[in-house]
PDB file of C-alpha atoms in Angstrom:
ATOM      1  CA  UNK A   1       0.000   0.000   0.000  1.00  0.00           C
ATOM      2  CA  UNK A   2       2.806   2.441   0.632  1.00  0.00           C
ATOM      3  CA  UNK A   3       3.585   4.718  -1.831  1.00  0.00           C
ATOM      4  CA  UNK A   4       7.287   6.035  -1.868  1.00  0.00           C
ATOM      5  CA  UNK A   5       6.259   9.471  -0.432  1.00  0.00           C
ATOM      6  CA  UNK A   6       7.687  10.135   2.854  1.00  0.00           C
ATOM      7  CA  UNK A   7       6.667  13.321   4.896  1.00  0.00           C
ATOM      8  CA  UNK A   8       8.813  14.238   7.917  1.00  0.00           C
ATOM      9  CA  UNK A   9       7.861  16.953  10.368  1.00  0.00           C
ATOM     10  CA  UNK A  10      10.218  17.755  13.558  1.00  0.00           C
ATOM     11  CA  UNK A  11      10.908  20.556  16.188  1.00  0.00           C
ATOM     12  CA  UNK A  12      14.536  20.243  14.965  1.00  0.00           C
ATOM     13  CA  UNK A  13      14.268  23.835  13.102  1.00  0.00           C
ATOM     14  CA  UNK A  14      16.874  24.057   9.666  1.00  0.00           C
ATOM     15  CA  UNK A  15      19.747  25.473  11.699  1.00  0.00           C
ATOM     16  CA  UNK A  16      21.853  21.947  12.403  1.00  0.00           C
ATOM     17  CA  UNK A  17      22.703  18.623  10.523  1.00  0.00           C
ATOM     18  CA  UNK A  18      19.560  16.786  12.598  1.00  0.00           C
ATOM     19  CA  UNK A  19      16.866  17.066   9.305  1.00  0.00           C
ATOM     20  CA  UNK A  20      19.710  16.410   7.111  1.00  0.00           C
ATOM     21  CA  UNK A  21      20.444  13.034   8.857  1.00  0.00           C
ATOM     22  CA  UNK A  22      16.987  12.014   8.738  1.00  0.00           C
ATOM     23  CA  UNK A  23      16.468  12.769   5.300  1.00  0.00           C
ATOM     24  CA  UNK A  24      19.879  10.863   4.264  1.00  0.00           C
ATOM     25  CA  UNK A  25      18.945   7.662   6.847  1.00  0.00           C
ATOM     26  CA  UNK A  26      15.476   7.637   4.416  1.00  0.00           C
ATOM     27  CA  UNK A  27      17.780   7.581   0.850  1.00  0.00           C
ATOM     28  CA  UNK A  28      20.113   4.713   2.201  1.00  0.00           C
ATOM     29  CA  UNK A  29      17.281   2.870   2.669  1.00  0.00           C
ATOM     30  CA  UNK A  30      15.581   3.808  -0.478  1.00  0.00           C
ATOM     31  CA  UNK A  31      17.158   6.598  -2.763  1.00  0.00           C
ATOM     32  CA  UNK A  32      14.260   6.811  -5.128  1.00  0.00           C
ATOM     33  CA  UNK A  33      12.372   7.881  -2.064  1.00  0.00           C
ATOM     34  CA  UNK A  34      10.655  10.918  -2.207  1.00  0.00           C
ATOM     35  CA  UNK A  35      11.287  12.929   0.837  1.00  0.00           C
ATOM     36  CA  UNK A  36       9.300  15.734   1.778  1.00  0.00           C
ATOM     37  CA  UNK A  37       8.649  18.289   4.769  1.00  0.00           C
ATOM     38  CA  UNK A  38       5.362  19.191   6.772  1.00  0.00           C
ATOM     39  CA  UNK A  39       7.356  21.998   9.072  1.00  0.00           C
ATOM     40  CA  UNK A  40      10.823  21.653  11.505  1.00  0.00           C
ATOM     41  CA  UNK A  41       9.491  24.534  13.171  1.00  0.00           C
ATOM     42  CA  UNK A  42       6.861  22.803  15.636  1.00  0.00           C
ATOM     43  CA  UNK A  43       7.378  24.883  19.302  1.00  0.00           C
ATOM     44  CA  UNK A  44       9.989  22.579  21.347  1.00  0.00           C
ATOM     45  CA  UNK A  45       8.001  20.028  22.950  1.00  0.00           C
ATOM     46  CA  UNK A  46       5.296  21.090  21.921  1.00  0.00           C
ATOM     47  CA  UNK A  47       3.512  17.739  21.231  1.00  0.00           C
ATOM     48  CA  UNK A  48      -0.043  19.581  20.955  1.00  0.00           C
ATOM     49  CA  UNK A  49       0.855  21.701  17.883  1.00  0.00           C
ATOM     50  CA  UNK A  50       2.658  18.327  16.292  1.00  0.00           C
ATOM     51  CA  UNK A  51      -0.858  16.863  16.152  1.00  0.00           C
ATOM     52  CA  UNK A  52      -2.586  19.597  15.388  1.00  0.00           C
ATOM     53  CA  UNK A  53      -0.275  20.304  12.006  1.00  0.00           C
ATOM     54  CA  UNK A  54      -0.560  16.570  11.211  1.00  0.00           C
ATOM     55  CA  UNK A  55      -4.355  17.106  10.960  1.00  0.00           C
ATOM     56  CA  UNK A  56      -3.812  20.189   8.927  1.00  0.00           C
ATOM     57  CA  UNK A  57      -2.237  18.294   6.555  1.00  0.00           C
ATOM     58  CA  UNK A  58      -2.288  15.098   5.906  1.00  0.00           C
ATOM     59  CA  UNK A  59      -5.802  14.716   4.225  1.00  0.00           C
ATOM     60  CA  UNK A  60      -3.882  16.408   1.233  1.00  0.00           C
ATOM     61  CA  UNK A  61      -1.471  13.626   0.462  1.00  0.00           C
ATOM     62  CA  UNK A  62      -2.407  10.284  -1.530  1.00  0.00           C
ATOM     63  CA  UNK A  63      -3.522   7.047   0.134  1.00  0.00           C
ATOM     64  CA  UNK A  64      -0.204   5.110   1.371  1.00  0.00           C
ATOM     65  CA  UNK A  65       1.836   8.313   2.774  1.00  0.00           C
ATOM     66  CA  UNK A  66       3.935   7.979   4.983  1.00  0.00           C
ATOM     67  CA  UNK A  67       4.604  10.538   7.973  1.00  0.00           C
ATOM     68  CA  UNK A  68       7.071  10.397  10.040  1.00  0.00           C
ATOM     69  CA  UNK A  69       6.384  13.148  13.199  1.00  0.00           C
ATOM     70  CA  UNK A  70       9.449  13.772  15.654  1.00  0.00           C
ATOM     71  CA  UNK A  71       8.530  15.811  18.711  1.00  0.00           C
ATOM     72  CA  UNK A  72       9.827  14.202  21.507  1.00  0.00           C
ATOM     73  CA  UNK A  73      10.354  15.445  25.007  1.00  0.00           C
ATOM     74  CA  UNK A  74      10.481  12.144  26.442  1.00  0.00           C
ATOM     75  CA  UNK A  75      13.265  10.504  23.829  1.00  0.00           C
ATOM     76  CA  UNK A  76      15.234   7.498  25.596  1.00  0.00           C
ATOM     77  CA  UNK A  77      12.325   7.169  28.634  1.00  0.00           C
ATOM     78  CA  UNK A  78       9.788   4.908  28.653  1.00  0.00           C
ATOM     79  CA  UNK A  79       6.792   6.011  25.874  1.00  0.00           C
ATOM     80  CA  UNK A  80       6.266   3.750  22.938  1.00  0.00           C
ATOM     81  CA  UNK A  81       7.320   4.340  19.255  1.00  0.00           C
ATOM     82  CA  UNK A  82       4.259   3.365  17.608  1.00  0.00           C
ATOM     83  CA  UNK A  83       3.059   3.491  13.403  1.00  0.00           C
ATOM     84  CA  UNK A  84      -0.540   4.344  13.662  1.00  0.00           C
ATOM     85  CA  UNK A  85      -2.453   3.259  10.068  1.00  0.00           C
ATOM     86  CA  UNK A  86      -5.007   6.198   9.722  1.00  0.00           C
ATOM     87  CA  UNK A  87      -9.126   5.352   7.836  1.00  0.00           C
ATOM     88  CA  UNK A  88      -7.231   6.834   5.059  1.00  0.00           C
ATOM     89  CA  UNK A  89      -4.780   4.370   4.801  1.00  0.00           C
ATOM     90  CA  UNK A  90      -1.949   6.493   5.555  1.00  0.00           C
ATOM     91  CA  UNK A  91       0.523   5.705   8.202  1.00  0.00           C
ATOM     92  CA  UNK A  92       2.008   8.070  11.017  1.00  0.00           C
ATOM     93  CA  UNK A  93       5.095   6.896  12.796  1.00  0.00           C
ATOM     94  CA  UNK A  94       5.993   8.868  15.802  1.00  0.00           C
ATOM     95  CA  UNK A  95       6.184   9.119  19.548  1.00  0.00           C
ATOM     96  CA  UNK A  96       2.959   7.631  21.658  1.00  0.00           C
ATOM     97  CA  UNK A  97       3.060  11.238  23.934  1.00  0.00           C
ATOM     98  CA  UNK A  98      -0.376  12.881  22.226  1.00  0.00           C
ATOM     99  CA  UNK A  99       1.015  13.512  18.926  1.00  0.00           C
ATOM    100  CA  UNK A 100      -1.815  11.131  17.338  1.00  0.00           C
ATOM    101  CA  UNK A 101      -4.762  12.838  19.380  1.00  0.00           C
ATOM    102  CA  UNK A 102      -6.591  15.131  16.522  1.00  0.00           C
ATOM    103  CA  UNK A 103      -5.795  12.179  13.906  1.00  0.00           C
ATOM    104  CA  UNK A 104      -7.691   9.552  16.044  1.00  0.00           C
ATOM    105  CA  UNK A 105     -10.180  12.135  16.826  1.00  0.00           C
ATOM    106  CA  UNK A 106     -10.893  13.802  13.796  1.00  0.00           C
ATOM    107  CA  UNK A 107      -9.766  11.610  11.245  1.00  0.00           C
ATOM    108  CA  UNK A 108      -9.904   7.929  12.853  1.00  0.00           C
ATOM    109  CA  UNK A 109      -7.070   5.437  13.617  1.00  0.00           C
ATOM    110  CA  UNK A 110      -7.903   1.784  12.048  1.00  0.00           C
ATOM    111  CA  UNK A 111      -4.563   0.176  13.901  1.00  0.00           C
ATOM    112  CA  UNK A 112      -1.476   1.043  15.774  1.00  0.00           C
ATOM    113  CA  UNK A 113       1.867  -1.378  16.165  1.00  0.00           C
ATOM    114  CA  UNK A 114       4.622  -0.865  18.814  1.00  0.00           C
ATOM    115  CA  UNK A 115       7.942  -0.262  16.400  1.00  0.00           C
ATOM    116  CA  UNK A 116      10.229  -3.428  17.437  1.00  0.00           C
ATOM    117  CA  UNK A 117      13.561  -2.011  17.435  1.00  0.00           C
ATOM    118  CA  UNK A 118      15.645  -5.179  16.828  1.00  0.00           C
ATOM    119  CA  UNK A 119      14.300  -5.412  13.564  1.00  0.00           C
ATOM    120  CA  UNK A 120      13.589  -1.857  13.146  1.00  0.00           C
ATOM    121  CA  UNK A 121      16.463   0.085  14.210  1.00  0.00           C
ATOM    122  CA  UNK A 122      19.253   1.498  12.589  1.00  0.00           C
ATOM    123  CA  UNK A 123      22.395  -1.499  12.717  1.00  0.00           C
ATOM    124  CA  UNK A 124      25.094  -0.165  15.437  1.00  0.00           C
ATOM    125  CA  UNK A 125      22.865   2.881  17.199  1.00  0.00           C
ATOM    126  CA  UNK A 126      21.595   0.578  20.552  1.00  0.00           C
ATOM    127  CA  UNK A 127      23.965   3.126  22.487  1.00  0.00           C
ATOM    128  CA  UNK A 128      22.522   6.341  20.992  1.00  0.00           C
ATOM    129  CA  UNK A 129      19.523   7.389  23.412  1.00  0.00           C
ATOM    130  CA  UNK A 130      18.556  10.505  22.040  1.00  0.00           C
ATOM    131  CA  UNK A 131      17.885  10.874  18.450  1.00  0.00           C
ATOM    132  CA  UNK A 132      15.391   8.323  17.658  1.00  0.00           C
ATOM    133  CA  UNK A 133      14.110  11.025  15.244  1.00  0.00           C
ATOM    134  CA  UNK A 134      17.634   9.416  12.977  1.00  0.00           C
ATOM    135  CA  UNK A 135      17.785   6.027  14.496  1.00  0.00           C
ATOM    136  CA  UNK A 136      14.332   4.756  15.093  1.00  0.00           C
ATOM    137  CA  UNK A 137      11.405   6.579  13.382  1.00  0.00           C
ATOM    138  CA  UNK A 138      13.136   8.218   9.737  1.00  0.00           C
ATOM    139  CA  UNK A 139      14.470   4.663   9.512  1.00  0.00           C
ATOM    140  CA  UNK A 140      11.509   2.494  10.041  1.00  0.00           C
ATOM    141  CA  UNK A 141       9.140   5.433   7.913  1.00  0.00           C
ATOM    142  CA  UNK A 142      11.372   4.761   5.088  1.00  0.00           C
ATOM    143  CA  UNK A 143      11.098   1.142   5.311  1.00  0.00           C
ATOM    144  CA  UNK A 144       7.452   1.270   5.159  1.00  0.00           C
ATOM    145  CA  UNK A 145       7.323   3.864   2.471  1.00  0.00           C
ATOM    146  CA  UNK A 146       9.248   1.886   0.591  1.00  0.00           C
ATOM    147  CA  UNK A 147       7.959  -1.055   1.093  1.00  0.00           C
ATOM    148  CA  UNK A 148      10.927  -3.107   2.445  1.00  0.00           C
ATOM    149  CA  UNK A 149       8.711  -3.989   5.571  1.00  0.00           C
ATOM    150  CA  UNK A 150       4.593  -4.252   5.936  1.00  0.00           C
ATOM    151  CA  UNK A 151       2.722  -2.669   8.238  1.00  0.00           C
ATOM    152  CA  UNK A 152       2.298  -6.175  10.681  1.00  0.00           C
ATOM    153  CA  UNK A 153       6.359  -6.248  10.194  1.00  0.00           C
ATOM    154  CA  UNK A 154       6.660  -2.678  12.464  1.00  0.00           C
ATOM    155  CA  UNK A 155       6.057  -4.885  15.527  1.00  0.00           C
ATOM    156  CA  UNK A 156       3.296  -5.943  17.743  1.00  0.00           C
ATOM    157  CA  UNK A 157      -0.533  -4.809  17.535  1.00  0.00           C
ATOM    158  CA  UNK A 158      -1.731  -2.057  20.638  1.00  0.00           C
ATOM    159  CA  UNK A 159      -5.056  -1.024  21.413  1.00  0.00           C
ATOM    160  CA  UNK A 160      -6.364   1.867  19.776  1.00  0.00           C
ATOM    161  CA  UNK A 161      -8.209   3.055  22.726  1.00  0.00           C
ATOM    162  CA  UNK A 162      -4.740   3.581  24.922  1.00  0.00           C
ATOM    163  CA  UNK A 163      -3.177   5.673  22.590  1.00  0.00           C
ATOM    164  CA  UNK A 164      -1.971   8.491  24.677  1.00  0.00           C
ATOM    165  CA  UNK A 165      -4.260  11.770  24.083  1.00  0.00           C
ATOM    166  CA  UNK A 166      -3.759  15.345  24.475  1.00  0.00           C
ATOM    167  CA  UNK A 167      -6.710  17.826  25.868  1.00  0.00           C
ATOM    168  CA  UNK A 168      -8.677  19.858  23.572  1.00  0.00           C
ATOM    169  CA  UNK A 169     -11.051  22.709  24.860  1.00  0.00           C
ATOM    170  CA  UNK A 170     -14.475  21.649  24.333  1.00  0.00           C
ATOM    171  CA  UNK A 171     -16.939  24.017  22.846  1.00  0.00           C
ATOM    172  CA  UNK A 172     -19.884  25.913  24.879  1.00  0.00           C
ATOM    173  CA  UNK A 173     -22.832  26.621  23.117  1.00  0.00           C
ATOM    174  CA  UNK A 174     -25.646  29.206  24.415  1.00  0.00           C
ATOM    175  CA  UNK A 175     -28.204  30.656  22.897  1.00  0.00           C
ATOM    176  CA  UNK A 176     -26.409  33.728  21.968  1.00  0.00           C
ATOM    177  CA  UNK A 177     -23.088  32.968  22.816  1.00  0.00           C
ATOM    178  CA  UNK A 178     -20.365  30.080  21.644  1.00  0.00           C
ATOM    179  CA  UNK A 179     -16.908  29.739  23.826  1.00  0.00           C
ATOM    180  CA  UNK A 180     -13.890  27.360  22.884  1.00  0.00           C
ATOM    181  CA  UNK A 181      -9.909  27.794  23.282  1.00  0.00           C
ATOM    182  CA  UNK A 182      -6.875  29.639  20.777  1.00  0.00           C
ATOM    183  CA  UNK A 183      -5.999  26.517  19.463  1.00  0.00           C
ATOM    184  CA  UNK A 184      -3.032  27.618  17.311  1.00  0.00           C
ATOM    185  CA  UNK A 185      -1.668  30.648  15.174  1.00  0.00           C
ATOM    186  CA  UNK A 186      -1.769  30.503  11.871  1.00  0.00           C
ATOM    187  CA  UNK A 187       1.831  31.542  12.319  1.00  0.00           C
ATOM    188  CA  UNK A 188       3.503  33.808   9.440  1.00  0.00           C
ATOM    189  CA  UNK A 189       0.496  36.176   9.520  1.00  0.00           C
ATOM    190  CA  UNK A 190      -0.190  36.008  13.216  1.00  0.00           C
ATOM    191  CA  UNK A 191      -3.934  35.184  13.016  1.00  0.00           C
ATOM    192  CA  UNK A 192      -5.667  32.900  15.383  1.00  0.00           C
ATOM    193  CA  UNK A 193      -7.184  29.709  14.920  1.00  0.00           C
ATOM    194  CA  UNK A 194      -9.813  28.747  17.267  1.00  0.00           C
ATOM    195  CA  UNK A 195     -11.115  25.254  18.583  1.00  0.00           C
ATOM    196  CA  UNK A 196     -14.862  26.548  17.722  1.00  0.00           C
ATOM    197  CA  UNK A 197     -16.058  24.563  14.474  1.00  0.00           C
ATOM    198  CA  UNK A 198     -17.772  26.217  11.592  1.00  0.00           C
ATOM    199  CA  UNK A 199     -20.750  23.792  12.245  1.00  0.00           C
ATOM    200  CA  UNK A 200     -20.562  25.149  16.326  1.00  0.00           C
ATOM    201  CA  UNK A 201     -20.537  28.677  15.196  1.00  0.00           C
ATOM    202  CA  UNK A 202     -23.621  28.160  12.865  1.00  0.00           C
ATOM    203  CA  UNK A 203     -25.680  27.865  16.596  1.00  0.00           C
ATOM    204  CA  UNK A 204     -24.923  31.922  16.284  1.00  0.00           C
ATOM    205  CA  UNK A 205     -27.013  32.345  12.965  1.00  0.00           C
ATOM    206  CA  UNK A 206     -24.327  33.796  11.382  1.00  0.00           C
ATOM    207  CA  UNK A 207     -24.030  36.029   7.870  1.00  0.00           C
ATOM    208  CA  UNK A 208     -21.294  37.732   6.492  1.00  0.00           C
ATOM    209  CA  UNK A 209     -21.311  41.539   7.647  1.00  0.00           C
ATOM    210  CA  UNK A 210     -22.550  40.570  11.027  1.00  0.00           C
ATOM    211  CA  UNK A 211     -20.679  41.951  13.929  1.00  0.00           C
ATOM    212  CA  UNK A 212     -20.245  39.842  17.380  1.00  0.00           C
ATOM    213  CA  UNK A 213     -18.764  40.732  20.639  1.00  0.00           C
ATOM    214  CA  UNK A 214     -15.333  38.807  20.691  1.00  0.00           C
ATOM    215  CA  UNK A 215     -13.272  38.202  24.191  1.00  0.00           C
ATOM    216  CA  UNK A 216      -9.844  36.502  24.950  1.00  0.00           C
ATOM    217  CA  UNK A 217      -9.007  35.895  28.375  1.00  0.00           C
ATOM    218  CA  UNK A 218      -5.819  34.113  30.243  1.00  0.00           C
ATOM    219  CA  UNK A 219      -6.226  32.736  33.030  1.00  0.00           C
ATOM    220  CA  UNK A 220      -9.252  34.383  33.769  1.00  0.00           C
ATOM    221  CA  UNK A 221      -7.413  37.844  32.690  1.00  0.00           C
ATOM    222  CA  UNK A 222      -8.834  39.858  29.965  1.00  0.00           C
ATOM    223  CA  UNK A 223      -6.550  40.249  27.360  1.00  0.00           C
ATOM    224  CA  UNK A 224      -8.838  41.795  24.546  1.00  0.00           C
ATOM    225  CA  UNK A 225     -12.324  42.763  24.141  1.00  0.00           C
ATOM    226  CA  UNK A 226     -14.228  43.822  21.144  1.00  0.00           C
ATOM    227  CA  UNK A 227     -16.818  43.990  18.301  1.00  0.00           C
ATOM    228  CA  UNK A 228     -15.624  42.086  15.224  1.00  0.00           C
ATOM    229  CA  UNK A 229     -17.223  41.819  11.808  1.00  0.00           C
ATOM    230  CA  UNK A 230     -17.618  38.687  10.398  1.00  0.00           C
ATOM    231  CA  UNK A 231     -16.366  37.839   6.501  1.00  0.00           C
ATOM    232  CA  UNK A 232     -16.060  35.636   4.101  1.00  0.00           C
ATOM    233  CA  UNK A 233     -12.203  37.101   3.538  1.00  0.00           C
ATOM    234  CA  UNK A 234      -9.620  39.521   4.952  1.00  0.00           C
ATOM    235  CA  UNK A 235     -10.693  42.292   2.308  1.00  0.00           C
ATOM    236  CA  UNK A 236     -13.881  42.095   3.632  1.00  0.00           C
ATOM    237  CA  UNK A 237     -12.373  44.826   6.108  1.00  0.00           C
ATOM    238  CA  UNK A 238     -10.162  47.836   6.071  1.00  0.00           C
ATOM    239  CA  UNK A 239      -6.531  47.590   6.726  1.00  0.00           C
ATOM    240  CA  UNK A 240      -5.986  47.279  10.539  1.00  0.00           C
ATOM    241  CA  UNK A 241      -9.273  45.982  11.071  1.00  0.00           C
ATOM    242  CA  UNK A 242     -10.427  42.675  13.105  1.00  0.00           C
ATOM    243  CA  UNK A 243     -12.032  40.161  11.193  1.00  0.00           C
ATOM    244  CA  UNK A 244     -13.692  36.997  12.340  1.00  0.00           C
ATOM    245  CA  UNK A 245     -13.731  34.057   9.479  1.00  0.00           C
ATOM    246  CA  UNK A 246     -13.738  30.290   8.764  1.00  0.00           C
ATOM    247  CA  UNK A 247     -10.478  29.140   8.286  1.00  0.00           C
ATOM    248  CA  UNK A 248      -9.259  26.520   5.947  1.00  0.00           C
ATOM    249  CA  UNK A 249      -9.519  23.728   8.754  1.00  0.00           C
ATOM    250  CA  UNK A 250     -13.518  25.166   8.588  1.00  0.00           C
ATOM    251  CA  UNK A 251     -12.598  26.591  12.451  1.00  0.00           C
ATOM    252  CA  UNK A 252     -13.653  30.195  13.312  1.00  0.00           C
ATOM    253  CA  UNK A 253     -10.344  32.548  12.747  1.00  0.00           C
ATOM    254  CA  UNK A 254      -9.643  35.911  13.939  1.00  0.00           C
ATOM    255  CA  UNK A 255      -7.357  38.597  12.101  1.00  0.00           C
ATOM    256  CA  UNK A 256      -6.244  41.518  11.544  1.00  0.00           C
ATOM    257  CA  UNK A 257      -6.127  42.579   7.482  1.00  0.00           C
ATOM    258  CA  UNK A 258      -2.499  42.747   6.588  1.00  0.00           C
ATOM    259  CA  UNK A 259      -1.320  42.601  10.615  1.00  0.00           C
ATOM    260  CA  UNK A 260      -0.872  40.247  13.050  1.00  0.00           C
ATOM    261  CA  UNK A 261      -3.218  40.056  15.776  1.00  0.00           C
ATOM    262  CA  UNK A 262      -0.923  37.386  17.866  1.00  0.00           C
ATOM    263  CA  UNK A 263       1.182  40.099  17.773  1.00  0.00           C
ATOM    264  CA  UNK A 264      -0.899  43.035  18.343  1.00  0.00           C
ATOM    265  CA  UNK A 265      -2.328  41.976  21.434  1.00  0.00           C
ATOM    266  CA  UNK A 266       0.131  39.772  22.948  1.00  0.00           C
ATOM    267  CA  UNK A 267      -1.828  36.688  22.469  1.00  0.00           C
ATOM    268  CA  UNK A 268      -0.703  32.792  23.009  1.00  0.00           C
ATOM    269  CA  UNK A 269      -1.967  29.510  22.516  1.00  0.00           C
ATOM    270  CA  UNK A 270      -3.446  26.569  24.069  1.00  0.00           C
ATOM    271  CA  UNK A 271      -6.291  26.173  26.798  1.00  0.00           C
ATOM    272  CA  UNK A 272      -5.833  28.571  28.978  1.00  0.00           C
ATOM    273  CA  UNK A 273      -6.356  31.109  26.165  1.00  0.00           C
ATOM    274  CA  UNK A 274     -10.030  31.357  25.459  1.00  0.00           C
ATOM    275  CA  UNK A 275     -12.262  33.040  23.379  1.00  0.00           C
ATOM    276  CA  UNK A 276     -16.035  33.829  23.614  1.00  0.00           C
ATOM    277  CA  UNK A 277     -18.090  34.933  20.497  1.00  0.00           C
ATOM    278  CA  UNK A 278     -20.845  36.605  21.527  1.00  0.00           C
ATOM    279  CA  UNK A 279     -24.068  37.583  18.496  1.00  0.00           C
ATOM    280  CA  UNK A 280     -25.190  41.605  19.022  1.00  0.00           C
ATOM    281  CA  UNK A 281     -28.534  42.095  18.955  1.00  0.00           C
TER     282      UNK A 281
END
């Protein structure tokens, strides 16, 4: 089923060897391989915004894809190395730490196999403890993209149901009134992408021109408080102006036309950011 495309995404940034190694582990095992990057720029750690990019993405790439997804703040402990075979018959290998968590939830997980590293491990690298990004998971993605191994070959079956999930906000709906968490920044432009679906913000009786009350608190601080217009695109307001929209994920967004509203007002990510949309009558 796999399909020679292999898709690596890291928090190893561009500014060492580290993605270079991985990339060159995938050619010796295959160099007709083709290699390609999701980001290297995932927040250190962060194992939230790893799973959130993977479900940004991977819908886009063919049937038998291969990801491989490195963010790994507990490399040489005790969490699994897993391959998790997606409903769309792609295949993710990566860290069991939460990385999986808006793929089994949004998407769906049909399997997931513990990666045996005696037979899938690089030869001489037992003693190396911390770059299983190189060692472990570039080198057993490559062998399933390739096709050098199946799927049953990564190594024994585990439950679905313990794969190791992150939180996500859930959404409150009220009459006049939908709440949910800053998710992640769309992060070039500095806009904010909400956890509040386009079908949960439909409860508001939304159309384009309306304006809502919007507030982002921290911790119970306010950090911003306003009324936004709602559009179908940026130009839908002047330069400098708020905007609320439906993003490409089909999540409620909020921008600023040609600025950065991350930046503007100082704002993070994650669930103790939240964000209230409230209709004005």
């Amino acid at each position: 089923m796999s399909n020679k495309l292999l898709v690596l995404q890291s928090d190893f940034g561009l500014v060492d060897g580290a993605v270079s190694a991985m990339i060159g582990v995938a050619l010796q095992e295959d160099p007709s391989l083709g290699v390609h990057h999701l980001t290297h720029d995932i927040t250190p750690y962060h194992t939230f915004e790893a799973s959130y990019r993977l479900f940004q993405t991977i819908e886009y790439w063919p049937e038998g894809t291969t990801f491989v997804s490195v963010v790994d703040p507990g490399v040489g402990s005790s969490r699994k190395s897993v391959v998790a075979l997606t409903e769309q018959n792609q295949y993710i290998v990566t860290p069991d730490n939460g990385t999986l968590s808006h793929i089994k939830r949004h998407i769906g997980i049909k399997a997931v196999r513990e990666i045996s590293e005696v037979e899938n491990r690089r030869q001489n690298t037992e003693h190396s403890y911390t770059f299983h990004g190189r060692d472990v998971y570039a080198y057993t993605g490559a062998k399933l993209a390739s096709g050098h191994i199946s799927f049953e070959e990564v190594g024994p079956e585990l439950s679905v149901d313990q794969i190791l999930e992150v939180a996500e906000v859930e959404t409150q709906v009220a009459e006049s009134q939908i709440s949910g968490a800053i998710d992640i920044l769309d992060v070039r432009f500095g806009s904010l992408w909400t956890s509040i679906s386009r079908e949960e913000f439909q409860h508001l009786s939304p159309s384009f021109g309306d304006r809502f009350e919007v507030t982002i608190s921290h911790h119970d601080l306010l950090i911003y408080q306003n009324q936004v217009t709602y559009g179908k695109s940026f130009a839908d307001v002047g330069l400098g102006q708020p905007i609320l929209y439906i993003n490409s994920l089909y999540r409620v967004g909020l921008a600023i036309n040609q600025g950065s509203f991350a930046k503007a007002y100082n704002v993070g990510v994650g669930s103790s950011w939240r964000i209230s949309i409230k209709k004005i009558k």
